[in-house]
Amino acid sequence: MQLRAQNVLFIDDNVHNLNEVKYLLPEILTLDATTELCDQTLDALMEQTKDIRKSRVQEYRILEARLRDSQTSNLPQEEFLRSCNIRVAMVHRMDNLDFAQRIEELINRSNQLNFTKSRVEPGAVSEMVSDILRYDCFSIFVWDNYGYHGLVGFAALEKERQIVHFVFSCRIMHMGVESWTLCELKRLFPQLDISTVPVLPTPVGWIRGESFHDDAVRSKIYTDEFAAKAEPQLRIMANCQSGAIAHFSGLASAAMFDNAPQAFDPANYLDRVFYLRFFLSEEYANQHYPRMLVYGAFVDYANGYWPGITNNQLESIAYPQCVVRFCEFIEQSGRTALVIIPLEEAPDPKIPSRLGVTRQRLAYFNAIWRRIAEAYDSVEILDLNTIATEAEALDVRHYSVPLLKKIADLTKSWYDRKSLGDAVTPQALPGHGQTNLQQLEIERLRRDVAKLKAERDILKAAVYMKDAI
């Protein structure tokens, strides 16, 4: 069963039995069932695992079945492993926050396959995962014909070159998962220094990689790992920092959040990411929007998110137009939104001008949001210029953990206030997702003249602000 003594807790109400176990197997933890400490320990264990659906007994039965078949099979080991149909999904960046506590347990409990011999303090994994400019973090999930093995590994890389954590569960011993993982990491980061881990990046032909961004794969993992979640009431749309806001706000169980998979999985780049440019066409209607939305406007200040649009077109027409249409969508559909706008002042190294993000654009786009949001009661602005210091920003579009926690706290306050005061059920998108902006234009023409005049004035003011700046 590959069960190690240090992973066993022995409970008994007979002190002689407890002492005998301590003497024969000192690595086993023991508890006297007659003490209050025993009840407290079991209550704590139940609380820590209340959302976990997997059974350890089931895991060991899977191991026993595979070991039995491998011993009785006439196939060579590699062919037997190929027949197992082993599949692996690597979970990247903020998606790991849902599993942060489990990852810490894996790091601290694993010995034989802890190739970096690392240990962590409580909360350390959440902070490491959230520090996206310093670390790339991956958790490893495995399943095969014998069943679902679950979270079996974790790798953390510092600046794409040094391996900080590389640890696996003994449940996948002799399956080649660690070699497969190292090969994948080396493929993603060719400059990665793998000399510090005693694992060879040997190609493993009997393992098939699966994308966590595939709906079926993601659903399988969450279904097997956690109790069923209620329909999300909140979506956090801040690209690669969305998960940190969900996690640190304590709203992860009520929220869905975006990630930035396109860097590693171009085929799925639209699945879980919102871009403001979607409001240039009907693309916005293809995404799911719960009743409450948190949008990191700073994401779309970069040119790369506006393909085929010149700087002049973006700043004079496309951007202010999309802001108006976003706000109109929020208001017309009965939703509510919190829009996060970035710092405007920072040292030059923290302003990525190579991406089109300049001091002038930061001030101009922020001014557009402040001005237009005034016309919509359902849209509120979280202005980082009022809560953040330059030192808390890694750059004007990426934030340190302390600043992410500030944002998360304010997000939670806003969510609580809206949940209590604005219990409005949002209207479905007309046509059940088939609505496009032509229909919105028709609806706009049917509004009263005063509203149309107000919209024209807002757009003119936005263009005027650009010229003034």
XYZ file of C-alpha atoms in Angstrom, residues 438-449 451-452:
14
model
C -26.650 45.389 -33.293
C -29.548 44.508 -30.993
C -28.102 46.759 -28.294
C -27.896 49.606 -30.823
C -31.582 49.112 -31.663
C -32.481 49.221 -27.977
C -30.417 52.378 -27.593
C -32.369 54.091 -30.392
C -35.590 53.372 -28.524
C -34.460 55.220 -25.413
C -35.476 58.782 -24.761
C -33.559 61.648 -26.297
C -30.325 59.448 -22.454
C -28.889 59.588 -25.977
